[in-house]
Short mmCIF file of C-alpha atoms and ligand atoms in Angstrom, two decimals:
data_model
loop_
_atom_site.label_atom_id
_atom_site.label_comp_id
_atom_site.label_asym_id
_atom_site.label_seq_id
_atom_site.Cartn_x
_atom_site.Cartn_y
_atom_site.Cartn_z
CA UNK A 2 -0.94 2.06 7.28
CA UNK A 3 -4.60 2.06 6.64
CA UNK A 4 -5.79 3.92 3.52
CA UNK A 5 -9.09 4.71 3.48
CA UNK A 6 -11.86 4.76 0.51
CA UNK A 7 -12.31 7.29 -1.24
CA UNK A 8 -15.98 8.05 0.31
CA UNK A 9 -14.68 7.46 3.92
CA UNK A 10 -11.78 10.48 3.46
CA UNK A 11 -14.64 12.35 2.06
CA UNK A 12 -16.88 12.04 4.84
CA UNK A 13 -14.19 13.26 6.91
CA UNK A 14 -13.56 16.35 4.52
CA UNK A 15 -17.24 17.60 4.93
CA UNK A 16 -17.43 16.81 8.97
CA UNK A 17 -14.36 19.23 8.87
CA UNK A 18 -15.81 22.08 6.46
CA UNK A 19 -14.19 21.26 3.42
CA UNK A 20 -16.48 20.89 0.38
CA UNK A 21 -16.93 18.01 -1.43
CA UNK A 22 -19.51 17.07 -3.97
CA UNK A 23 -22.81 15.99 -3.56
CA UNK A 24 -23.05 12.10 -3.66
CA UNK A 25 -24.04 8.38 -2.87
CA UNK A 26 -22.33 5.21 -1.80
CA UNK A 27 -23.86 2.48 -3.89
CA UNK A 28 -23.44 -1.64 -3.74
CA UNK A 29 -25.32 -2.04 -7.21
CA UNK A 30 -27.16 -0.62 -9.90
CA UNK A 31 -30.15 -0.26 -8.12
CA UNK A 32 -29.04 1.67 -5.51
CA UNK A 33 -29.49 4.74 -8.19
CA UNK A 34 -32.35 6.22 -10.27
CA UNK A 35 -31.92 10.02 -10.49
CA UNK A 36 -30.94 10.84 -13.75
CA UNK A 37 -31.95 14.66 -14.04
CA UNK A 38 -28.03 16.08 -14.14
CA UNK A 39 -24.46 14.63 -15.11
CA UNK A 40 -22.89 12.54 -12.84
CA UNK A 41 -19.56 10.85 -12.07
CA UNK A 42 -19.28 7.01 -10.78
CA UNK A 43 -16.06 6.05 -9.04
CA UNK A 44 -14.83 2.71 -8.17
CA UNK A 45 -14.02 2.80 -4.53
CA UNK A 46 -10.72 0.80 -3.90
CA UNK A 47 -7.78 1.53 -1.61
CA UNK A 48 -5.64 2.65 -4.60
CA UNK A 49 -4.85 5.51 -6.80
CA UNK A 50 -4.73 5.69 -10.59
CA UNK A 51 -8.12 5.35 -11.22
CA UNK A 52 -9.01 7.92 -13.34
CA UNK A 53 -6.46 6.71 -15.78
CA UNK A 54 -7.86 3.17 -15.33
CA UNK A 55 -11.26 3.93 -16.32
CA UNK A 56 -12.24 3.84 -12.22
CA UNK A 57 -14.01 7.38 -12.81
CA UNK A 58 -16.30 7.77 -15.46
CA UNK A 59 -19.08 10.64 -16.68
CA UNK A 60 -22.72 9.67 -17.04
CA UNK A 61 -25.93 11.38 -18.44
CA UNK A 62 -28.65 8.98 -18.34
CA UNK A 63 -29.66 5.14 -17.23
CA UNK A 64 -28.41 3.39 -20.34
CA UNK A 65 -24.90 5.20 -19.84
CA UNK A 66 -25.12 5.13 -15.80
CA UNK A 67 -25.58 1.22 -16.64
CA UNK A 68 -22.67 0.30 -19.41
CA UNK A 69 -20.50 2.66 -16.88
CA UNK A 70 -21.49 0.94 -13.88
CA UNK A 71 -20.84 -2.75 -15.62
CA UNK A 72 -17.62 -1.81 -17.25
CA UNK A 73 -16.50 -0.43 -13.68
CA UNK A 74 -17.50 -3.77 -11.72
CA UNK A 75 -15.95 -5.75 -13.84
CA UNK A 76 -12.40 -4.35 -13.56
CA UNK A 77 -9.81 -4.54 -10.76
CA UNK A 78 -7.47 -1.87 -9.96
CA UNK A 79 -4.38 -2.82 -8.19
CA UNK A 80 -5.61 -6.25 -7.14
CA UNK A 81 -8.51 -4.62 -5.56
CA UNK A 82 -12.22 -5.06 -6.99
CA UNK A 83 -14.34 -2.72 -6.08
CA UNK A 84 -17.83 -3.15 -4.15
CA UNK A 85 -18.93 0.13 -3.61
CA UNK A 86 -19.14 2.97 -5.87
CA UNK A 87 -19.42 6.38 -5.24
CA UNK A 88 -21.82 8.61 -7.13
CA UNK A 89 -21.80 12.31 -7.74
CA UNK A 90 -22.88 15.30 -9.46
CA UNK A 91 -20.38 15.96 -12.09
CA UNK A 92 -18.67 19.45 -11.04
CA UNK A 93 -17.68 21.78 -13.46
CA UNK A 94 -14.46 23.44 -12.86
CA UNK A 95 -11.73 25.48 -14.77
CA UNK A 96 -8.56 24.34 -12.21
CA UNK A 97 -7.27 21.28 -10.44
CA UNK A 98 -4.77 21.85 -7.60
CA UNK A 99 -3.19 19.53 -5.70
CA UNK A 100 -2.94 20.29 -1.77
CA UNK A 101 -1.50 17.63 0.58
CA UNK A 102 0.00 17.22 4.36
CA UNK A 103 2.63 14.69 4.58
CA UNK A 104 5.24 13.86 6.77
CA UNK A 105 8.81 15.15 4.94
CA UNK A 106 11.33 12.10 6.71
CA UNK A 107 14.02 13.89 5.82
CA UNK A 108 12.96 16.95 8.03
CA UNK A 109 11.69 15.01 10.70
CA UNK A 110 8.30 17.44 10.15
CA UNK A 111 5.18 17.52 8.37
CA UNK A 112 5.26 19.33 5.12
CA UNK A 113 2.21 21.43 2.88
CA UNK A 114 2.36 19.95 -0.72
CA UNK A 115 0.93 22.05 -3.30
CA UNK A 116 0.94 22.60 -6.60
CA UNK A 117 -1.09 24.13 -9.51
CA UNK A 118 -1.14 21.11 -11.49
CA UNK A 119 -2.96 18.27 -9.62
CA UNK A 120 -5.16 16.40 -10.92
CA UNK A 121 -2.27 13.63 -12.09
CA UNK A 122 -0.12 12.05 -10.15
CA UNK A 123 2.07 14.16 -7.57
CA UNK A 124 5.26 12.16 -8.82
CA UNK A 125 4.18 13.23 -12.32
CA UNK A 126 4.27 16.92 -11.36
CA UNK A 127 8.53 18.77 -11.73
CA UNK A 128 9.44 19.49 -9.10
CA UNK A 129 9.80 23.23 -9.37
CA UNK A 130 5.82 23.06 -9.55
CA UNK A 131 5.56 22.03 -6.17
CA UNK A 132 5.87 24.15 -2.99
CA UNK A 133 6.91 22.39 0.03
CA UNK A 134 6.33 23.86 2.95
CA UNK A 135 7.49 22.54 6.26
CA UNK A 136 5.13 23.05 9.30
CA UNK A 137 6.61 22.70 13.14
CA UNK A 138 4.45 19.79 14.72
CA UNK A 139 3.52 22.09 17.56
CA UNK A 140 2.63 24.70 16.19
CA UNK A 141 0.36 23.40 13.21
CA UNK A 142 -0.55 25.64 10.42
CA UNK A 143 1.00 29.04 11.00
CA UNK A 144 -0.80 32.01 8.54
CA UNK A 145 2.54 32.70 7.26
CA UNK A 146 2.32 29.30 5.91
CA UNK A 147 -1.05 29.73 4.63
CA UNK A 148 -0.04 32.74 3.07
CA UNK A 149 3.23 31.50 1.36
CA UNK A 150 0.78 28.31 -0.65
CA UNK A 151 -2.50 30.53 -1.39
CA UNK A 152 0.40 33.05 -3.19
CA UNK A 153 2.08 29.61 -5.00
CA UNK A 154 -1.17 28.78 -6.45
CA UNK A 155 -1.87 31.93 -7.79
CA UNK A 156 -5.84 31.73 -7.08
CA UNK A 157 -7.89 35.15 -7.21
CA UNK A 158 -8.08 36.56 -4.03
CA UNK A 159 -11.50 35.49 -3.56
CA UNK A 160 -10.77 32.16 -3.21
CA UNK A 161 -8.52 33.30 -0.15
CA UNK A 162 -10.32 32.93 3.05
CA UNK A 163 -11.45 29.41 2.16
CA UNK A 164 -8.60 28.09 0.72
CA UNK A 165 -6.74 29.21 4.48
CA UNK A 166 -9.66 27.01 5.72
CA UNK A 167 -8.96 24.17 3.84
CA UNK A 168 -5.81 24.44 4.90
CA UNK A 169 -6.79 24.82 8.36
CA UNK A 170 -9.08 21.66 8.25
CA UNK A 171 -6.58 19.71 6.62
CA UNK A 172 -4.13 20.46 9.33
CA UNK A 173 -7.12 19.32 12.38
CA UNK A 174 -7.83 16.27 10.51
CA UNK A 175 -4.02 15.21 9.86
CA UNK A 176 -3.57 15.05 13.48
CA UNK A 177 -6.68 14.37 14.99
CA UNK A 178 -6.82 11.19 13.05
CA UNK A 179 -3.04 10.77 13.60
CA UNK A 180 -3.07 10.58 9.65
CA UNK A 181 0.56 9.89 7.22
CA UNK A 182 -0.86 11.77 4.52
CA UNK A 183 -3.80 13.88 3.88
CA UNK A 184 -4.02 14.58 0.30
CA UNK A 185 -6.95 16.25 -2.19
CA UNK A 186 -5.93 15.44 -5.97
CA UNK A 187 -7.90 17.44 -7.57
CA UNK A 188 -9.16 20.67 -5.59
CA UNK A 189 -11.31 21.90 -8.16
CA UNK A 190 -11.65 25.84 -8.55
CA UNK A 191 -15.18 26.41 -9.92
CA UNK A 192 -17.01 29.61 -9.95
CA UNK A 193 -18.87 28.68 -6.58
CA UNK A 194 -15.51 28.01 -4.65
CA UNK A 195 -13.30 25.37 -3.92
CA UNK A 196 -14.50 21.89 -4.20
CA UNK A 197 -12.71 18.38 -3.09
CA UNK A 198 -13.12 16.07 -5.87
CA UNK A 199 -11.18 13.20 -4.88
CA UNK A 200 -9.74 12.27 -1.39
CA UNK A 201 -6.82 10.43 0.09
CA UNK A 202 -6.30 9.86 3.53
CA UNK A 203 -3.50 7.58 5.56
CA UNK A 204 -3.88 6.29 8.69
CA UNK A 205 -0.50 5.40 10.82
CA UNK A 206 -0.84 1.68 11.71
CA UNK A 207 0.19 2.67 15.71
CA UNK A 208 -2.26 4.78 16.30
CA UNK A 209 -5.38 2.66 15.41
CA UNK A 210 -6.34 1.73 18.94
CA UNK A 211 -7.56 5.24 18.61
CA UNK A 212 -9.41 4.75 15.75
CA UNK A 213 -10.91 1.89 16.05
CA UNK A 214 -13.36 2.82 13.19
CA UNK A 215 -10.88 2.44 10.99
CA UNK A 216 -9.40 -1.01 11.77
CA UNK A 217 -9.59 -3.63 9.04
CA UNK A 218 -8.64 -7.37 8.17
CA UNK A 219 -5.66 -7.30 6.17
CA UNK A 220 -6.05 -7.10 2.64
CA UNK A 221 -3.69 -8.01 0.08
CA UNK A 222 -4.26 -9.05 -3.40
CA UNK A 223 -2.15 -11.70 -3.49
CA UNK A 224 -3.51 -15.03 -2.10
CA UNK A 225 -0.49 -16.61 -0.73
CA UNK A 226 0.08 -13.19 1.56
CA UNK A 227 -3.14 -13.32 2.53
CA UNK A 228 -2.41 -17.09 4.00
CA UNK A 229 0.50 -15.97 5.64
CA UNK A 230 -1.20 -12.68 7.31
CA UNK A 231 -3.82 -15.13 8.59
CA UNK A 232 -0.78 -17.59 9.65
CA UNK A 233 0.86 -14.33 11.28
CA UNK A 234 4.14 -15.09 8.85
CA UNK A 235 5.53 -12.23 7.26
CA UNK A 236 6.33 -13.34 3.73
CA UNK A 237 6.03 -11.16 0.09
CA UNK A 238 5.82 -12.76 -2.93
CA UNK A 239 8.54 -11.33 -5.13
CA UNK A 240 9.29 -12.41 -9.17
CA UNK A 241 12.22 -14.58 -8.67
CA UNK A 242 12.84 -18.61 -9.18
CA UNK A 243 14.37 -19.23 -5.39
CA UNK A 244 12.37 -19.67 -2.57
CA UNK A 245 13.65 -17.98 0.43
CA UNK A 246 13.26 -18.18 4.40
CA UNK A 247 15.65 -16.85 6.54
CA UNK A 248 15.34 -15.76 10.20
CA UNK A 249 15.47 -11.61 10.81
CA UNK A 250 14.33 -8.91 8.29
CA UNK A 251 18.00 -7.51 8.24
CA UNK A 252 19.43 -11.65 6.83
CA UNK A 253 16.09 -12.06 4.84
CA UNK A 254 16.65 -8.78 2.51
CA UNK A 255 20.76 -9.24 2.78
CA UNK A 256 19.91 -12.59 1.15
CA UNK A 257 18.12 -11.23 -1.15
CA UNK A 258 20.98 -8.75 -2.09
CA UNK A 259 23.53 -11.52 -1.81
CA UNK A 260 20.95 -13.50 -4.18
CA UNK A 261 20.52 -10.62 -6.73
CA UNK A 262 24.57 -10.29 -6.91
CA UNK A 263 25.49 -13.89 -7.62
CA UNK A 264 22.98 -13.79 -10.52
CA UNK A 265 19.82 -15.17 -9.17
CA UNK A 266 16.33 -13.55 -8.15
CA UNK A 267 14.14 -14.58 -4.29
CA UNK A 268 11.30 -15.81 -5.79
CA UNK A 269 9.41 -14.42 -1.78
CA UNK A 270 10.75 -12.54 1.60
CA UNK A 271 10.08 -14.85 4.31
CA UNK A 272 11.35 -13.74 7.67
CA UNK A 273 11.02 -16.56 10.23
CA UNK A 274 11.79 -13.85 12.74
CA UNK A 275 12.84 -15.70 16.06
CA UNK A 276 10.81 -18.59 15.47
CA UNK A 277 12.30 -22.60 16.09
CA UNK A 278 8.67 -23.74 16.94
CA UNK A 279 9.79 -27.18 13.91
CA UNK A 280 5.82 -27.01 13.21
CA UNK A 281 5.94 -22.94 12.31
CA UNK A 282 9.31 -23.89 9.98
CA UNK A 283 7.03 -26.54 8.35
CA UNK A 284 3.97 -24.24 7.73
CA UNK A 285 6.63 -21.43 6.23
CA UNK A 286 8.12 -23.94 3.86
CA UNK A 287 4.65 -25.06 3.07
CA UNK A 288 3.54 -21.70 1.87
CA UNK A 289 6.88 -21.08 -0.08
CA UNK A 290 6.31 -24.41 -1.55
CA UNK A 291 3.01 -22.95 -2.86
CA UNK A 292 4.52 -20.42 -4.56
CA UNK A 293 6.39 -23.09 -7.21
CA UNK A 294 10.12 -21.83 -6.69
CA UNK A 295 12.26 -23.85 -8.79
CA UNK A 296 15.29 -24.03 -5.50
CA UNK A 297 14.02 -23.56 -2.28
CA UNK A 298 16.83 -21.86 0.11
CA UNK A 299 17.15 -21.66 3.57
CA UNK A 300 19.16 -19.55 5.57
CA UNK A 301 19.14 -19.73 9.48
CA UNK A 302 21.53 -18.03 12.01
CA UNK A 303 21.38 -19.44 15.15
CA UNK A 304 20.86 -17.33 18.22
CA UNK A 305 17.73 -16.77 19.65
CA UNK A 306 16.60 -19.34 16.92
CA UNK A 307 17.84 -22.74 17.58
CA UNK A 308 19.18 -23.96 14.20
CA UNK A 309 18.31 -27.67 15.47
CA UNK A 310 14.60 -27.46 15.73
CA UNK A 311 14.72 -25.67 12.81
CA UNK A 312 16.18 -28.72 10.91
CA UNK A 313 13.54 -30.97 12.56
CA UNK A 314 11.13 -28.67 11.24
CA UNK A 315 12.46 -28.44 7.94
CA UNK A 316 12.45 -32.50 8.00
CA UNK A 317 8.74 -32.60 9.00
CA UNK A 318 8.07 -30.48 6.00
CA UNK A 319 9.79 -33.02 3.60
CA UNK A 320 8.24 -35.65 4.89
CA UNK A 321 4.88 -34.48 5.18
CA UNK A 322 4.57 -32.09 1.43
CA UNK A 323 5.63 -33.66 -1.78
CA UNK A 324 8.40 -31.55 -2.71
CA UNK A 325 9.99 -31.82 -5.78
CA UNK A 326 12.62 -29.35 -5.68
CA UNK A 327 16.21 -28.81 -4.32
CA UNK A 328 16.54 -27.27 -0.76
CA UNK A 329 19.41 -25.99 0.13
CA UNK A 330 20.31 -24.84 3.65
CA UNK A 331 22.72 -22.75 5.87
CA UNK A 332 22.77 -23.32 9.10
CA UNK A 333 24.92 -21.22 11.87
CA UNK A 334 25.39 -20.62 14.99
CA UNK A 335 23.30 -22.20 18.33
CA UNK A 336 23.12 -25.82 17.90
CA UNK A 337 24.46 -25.66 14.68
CA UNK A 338 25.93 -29.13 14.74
CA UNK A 339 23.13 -30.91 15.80
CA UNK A 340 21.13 -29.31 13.04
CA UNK A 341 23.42 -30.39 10.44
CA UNK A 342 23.77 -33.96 11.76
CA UNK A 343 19.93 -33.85 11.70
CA UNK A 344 19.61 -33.23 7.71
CA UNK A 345 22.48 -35.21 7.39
CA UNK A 346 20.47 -38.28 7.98
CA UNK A 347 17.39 -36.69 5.91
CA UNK A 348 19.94 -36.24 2.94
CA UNK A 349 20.41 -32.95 3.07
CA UNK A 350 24.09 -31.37 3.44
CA UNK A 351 23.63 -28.19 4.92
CA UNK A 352 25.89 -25.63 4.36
CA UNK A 353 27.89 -23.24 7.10
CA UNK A 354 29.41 -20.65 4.25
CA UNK A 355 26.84 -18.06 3.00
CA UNK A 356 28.50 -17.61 -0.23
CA UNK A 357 29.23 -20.79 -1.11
CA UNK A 358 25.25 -21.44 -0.30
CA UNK A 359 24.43 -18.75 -1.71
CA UNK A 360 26.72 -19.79 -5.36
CA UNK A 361 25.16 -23.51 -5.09
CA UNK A 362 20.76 -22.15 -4.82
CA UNK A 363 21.76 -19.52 -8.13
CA UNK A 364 23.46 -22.60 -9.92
CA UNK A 365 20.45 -24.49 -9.34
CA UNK A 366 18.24 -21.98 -9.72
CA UNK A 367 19.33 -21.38 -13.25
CA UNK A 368 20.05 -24.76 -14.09
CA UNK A 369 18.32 -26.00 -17.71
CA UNK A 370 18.10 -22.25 -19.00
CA UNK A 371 19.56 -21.49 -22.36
CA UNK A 372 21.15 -18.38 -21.27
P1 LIG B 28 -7.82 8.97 -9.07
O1 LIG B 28 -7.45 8.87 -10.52
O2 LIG B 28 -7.88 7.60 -8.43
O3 LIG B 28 -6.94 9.91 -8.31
O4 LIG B 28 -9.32 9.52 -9.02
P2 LIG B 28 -9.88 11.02 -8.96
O5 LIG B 28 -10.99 11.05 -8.02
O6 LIG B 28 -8.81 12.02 -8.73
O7 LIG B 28 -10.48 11.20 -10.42
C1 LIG B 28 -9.66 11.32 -11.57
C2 LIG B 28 -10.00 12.56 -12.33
O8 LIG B 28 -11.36 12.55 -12.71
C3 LIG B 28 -9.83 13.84 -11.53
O9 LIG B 28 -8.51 14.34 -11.58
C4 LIG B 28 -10.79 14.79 -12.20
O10 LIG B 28 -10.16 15.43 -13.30
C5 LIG B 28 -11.87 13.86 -12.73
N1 LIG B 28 -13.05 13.94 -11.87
C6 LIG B 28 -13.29 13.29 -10.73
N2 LIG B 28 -14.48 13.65 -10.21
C7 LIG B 28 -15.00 14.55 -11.07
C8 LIG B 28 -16.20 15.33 -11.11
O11 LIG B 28 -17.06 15.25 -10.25
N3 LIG B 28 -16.36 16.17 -12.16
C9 LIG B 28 -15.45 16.27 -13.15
N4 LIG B 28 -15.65 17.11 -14.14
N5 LIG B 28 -14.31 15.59 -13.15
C10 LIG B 28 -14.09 14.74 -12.12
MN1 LIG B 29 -7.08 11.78 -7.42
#
């Protein structure tokens, strides 16, 4: 999923007729002299919240446009500094509604989100404040649907006929863009109509051939994901003390599970997925090794995955990094055996039984703690 900025979603809104604030993308101070009304500065990071986080803040004049805009560069929201910010004309308004197209799993449809009360956080919002209204994919945005949110809001009738073409824009841009959510927190109602003030758009990850525009490295604010995205290894850095690799998502978060039960915490996910390449074992143990973990546990079922060359992979790790912690391993299936035999002579008694594995990495793993 690719979220986009802030200023990118609202580009979109105005290409598709909805209105959004006057404004300008700036890199630094610079970038803006015109100080003749109020304005608004706005981090622009992939990330929500921050209004709350002092992201968004009001300014009158240079000195305040300054402080603001040194107060904003310095923070990070999320893990995410920003490097642009986006200026506008500060827009009075009496109302904030929230108005969103999503995709409702359960249904298997899209659904219309709305509510009265945007301008926090949908989660934040009871439930029996927001409609949801389900829309058939072929069919799009129906008037009856149109008509069902505009009387949920409760706007005066003027605001009618362009709230049904928000609606209706919303509804183009969610598709043509092939979009997971489509969301404007607030819709202002001011006296001169309806008036985006913030955006938030989602693009599905499948689709981006198609929107090639849109197509970004990786971020993550973590460094040691960001290694492993550039080393193609999918790994997460969780809280726990045991460092895990396993082979397939479904025995990587089982471990974790079986982990979590026995009284331990994975310190990382780290799904070798069908990988016995003994260098790519090596490189994953590396970056887990990064990550301190006080046990280090792996847990390989042999199929696809040879569970020798993943021994002589986990033997070229200890020989070439300085490890200082236990390992322990499971090995099953394929070549089991020869895997074992393999640690064996590299000291290391690998184990067959999950549980009893799994009992021996939470010993260790909360060995020396007073509780
Ligand atoms: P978010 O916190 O990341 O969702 O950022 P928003 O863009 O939604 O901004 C947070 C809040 O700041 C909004 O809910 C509005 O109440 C307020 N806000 C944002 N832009 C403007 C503006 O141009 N004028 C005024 N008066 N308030 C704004
Ligand atoms: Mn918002």
């Amino acid at each position: 999923m690719v979220d986009l900025l802030e200023f990118e979603g609202k580009n979109l809104f105005k290409s598709y007729g909805i209105a959004i604030p006057s404004g300008k993308l700036i890199h630094s101070a610079s970038d803006f002299n015109d100080f003749k009304e109020e304005h608004v500065i706005k981090a622009q990071v992939p990330t929500g919240h921050r209004g709350v986080n002092g992201g968004v803040v009001k300014f009158k004049n240079k000195e305040e446009f300054l402080s603001a805009f040194n107060k904003i560069s310095s923070l990070t929201f999320n893990g995410f500094k920003p490097t642009y910010f986006l200026i506008e004309e500060a827009v009075n308004h009496y109302r904030e509604l929230y108005v969103a197209l999503t995709l409702d799993r359960n249904n298997k449809a899209p659904a219309l989100l709305i509510s009265s009360e945007g301008g926090v956080d949908i989660e934040k919002i009871p439930k029996i404040k927001i409609e949801s209204l389900n829309l058939d994919v072929f069919v799009g945005m129906l008037d009856y649907v149109k008509r069902q949110a505009f009387k949920f809001v409760g706007l005066d009738d003027k605001y009618k006929a362009q709230f049904y073409g928000i609606l209706d824009s919303m509804w183009k841009l969610f598709t043509d863009k092939d979009a997971e959510l489509v969301e404007i927190n607030p819709l202002a109602v001011t006296d001169h109509g309806l008036i985006a003030l913030d955006s938030k758009i989602s693009i599905e990850d499948d689709s981006l051939f198609r929107h090639s525009e849109y197509k970004r490295d990786e971020y993550s604010p973590d460094e040691l994901e960001m290694k492993a995205k550039k080393k193609e290894i999918s790994f997460v850095k969780l809280d726990g003390n045991i460092g895990l690799i396993a082979n397939g998502a479904g025995l990587t978060l089982a471990t974790i599970d079986q982990i979590k039960l026995a009284g331990g915490t994975a310190g990382d996910f780290l799904d070798l997925g069908g990988t016995d390449d003994p260098a790519r074992v090596a490189e994953a143990i590396e970056l887990v090794k990064d990550s301190n973990p006080k046990v280090l546990f792996i847990n390989i079922f042999g199929g696809v995955t040879k569970a020798d060359t993943v021994a002589e992979g986990i033997v070229q790790a200890i020989k070439k990094l300085n490890i200082t912690f236990k390992i322990v391993v499971r090995l099953k299936g394929f070549n089991e055996e020869k895997g074992k035999e393999l640690l064996r002579k590299n000291g290391i008694d690998a184990f067959t039984d999950m549980d009893a594995a799994i009992k021996e990495v939470v010993n260790l793993s909360n060995y020396g703690d007073s509780n």
